[in-house]
Short mmCIF file of C-alpha atoms in Angstrom, two decimals:
data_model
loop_
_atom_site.label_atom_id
_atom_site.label_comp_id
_atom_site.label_asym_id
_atom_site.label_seq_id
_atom_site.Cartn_x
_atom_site.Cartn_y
_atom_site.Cartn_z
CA UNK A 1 -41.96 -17.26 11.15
CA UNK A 2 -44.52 -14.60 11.79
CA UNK A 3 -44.79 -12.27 14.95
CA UNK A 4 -48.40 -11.46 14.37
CA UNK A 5 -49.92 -7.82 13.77
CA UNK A 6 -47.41 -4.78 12.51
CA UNK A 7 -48.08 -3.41 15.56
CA UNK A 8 -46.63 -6.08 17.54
CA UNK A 9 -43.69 -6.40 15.13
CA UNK A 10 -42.68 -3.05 15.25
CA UNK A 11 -42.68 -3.03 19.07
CA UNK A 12 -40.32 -6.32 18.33
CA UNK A 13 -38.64 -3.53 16.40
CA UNK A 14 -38.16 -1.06 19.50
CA UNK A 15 -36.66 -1.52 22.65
CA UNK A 16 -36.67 1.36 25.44
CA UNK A 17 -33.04 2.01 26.53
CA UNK A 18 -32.24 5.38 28.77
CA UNK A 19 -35.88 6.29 28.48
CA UNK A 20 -36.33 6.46 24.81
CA UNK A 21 -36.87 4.10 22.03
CA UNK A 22 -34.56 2.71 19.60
CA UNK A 23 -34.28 0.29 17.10
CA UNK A 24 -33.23 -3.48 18.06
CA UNK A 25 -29.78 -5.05 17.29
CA UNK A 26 -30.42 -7.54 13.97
CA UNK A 27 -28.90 -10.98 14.85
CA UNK A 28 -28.18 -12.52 11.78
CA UNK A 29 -28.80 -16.40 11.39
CA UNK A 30 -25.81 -17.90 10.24
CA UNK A 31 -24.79 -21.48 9.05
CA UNK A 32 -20.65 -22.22 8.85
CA UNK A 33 -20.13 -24.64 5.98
CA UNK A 34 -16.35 -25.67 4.64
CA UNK A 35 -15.92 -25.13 0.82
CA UNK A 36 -14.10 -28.01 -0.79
CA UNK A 37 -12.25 -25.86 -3.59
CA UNK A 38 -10.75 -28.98 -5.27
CA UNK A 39 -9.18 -32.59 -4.10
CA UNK A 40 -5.88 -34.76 -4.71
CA UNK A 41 -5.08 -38.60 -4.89
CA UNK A 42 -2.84 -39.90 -1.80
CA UNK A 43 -1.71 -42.97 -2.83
CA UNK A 44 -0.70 -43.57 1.01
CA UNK A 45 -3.45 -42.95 2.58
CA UNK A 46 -2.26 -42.20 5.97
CA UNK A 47 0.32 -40.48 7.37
CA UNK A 48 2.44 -42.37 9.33
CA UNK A 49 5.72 -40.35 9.49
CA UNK A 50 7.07 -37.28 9.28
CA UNK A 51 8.28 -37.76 5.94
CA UNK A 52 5.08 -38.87 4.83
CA UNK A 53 3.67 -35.21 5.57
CA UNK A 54 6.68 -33.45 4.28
CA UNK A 55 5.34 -35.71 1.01
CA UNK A 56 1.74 -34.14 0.85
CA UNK A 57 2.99 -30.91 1.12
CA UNK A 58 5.32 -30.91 -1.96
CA UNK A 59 2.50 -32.78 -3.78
CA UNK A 60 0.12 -30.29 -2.38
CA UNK A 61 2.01 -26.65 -2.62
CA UNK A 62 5.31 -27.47 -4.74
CA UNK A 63 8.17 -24.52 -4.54
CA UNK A 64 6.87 -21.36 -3.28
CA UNK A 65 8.12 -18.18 -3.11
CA UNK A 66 6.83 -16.73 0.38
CA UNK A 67 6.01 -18.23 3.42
CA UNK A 68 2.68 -20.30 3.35
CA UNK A 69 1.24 -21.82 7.00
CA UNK A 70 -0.97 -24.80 6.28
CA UNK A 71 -2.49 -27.47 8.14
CA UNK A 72 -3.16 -31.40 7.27
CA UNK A 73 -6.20 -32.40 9.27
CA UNK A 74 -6.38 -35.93 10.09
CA UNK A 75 -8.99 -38.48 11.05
CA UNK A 76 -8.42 -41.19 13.35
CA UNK A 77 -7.13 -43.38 11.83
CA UNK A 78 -4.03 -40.69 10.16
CA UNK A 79 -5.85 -40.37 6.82
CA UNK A 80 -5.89 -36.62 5.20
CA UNK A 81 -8.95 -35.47 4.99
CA UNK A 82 -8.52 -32.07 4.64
CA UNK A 83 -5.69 -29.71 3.81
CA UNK A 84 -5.80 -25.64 4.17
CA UNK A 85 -3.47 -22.63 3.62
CA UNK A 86 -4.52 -21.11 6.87
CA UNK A 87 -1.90 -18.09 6.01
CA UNK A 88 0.26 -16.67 3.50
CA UNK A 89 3.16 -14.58 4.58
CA UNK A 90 6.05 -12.40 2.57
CA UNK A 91 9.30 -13.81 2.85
CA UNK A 92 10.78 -14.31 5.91
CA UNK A 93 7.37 -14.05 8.21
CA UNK A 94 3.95 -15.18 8.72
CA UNK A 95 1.81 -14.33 10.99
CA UNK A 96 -0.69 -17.42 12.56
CA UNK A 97 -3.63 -17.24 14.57
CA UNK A 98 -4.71 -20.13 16.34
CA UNK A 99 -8.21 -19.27 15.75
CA UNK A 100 -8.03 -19.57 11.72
CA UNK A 101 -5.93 -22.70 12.13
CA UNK A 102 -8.44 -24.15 14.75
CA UNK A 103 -11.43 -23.04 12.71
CA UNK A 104 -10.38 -25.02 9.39
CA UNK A 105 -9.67 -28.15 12.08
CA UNK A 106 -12.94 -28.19 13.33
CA UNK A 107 -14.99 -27.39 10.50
CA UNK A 108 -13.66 -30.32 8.87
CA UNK A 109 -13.97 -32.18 12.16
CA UNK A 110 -10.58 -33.40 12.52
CA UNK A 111 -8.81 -35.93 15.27
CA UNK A 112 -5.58 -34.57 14.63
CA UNK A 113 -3.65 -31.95 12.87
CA UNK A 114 -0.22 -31.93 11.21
CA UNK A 115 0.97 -28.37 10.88
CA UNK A 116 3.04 -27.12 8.09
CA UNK A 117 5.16 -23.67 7.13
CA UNK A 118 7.89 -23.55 4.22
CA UNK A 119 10.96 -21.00 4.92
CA UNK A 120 11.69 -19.26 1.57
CA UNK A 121 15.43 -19.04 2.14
CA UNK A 122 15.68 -22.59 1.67
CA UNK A 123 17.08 -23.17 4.96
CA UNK A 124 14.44 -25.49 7.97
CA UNK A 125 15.78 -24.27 10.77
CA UNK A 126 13.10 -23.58 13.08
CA UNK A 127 12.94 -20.11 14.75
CA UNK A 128 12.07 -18.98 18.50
CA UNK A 129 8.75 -17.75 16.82
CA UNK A 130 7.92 -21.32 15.03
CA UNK A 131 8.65 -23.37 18.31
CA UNK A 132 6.61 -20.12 20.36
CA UNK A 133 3.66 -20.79 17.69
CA UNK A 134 3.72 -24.74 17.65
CA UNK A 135 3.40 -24.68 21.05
CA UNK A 136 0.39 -22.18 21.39
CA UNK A 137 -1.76 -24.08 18.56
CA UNK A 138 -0.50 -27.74 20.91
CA UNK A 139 -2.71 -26.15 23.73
CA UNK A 140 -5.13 -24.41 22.12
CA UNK A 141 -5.53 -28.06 20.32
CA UNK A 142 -5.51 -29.81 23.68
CA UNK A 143 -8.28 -27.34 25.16
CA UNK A 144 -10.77 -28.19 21.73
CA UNK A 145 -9.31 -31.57 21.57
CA UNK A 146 -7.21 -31.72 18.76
CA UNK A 147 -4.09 -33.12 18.78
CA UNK A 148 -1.14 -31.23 16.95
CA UNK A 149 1.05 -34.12 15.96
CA UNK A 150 3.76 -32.66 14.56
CA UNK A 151 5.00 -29.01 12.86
CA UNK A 152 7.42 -29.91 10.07
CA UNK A 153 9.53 -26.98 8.79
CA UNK A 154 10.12 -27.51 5.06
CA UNK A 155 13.00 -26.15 3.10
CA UNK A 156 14.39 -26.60 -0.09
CA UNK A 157 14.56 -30.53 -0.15
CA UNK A 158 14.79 -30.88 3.36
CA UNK A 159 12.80 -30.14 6.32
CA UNK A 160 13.00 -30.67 10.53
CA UNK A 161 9.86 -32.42 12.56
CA UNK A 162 9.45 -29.84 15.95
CA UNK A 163 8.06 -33.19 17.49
CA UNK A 164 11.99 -35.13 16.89
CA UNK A 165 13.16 -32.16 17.90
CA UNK A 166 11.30 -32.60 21.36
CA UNK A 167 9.18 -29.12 20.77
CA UNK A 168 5.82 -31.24 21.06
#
């Protein structure tokens, strides 16, 4: 698109602030697009359990050796459509924003999220921090709506739903 003469573009250009002139603020035009960065087979196609998450994320992510926060989004019907390391801790910590975790849901428009962290020590037990963190990404979920169905835990071969725990 054209603004006509120079003239006229550079007093697009200039604004008068305090009694002077200075250059405009550049707005950049932006389009948000989610990269596919590869894809798996499901042979169940929906998730219908706990278990059945705790499933796609050893097929997804295997053993690890620090803490990794992802997120299965779901349509409405409980079929993956999308899965995303939203963060990837040290150790014994990682820290979650709802507003990477919320991004990845929306972008790949999703009815429903499962959420998902592994605990390097082997051990599933959820922390004070988990439970504080499942339930600030349940409302931010509920505001955007998005329902958080579940936070599983995972451990060595074990892991513990927050939901049948009564944390959702």
């Amino acid at each position: 698109m054209k603004y006509g003469t120079n003239v006229e573009q550079m007093e697009w250009s200039m604004v008068k602030e305090e009694g002077k002139h200075v250059p405009a603020k550049r707005v950049d035009i932006v389009s948000v697009r989610l990269l596919k960065e590869s894809s798996l087979l499901y042979k169940d196609r929906s998730i219908r359990s706990p278990q059945d998450g705790y499933n796609l994320f050893k097929q997804f992510l295997g053993e690890l050796d620090r803490e990794y926060f992802v997120i299965i989004c779901l349509n409405v019907k409980n079929q993956p459509t999308a899965i995303s390391v939203c963060h990837i801790g040290n150790l014994n910590s990682c820290i979650v924003s709802p507003r990477e975790i919320m991004k990845t849901a929306i972008l790949s428009n999703a009815a429903s999220i499962i959420l998902l962290h592994n605990h390097p020590s082997g051990h599933p037990k959820p922390s004070q921090e988990d439970i504080d963190v499942t339930r600030r990404l349940k409302d931010a979920g509920s505001i955007i709506g998005i329902d958080v169905l579940d936070h599983l835990v995972i451990g060595d071969e074990s892991f513990v739903s927050l939901k049948e725990e009564g944390h959702l």
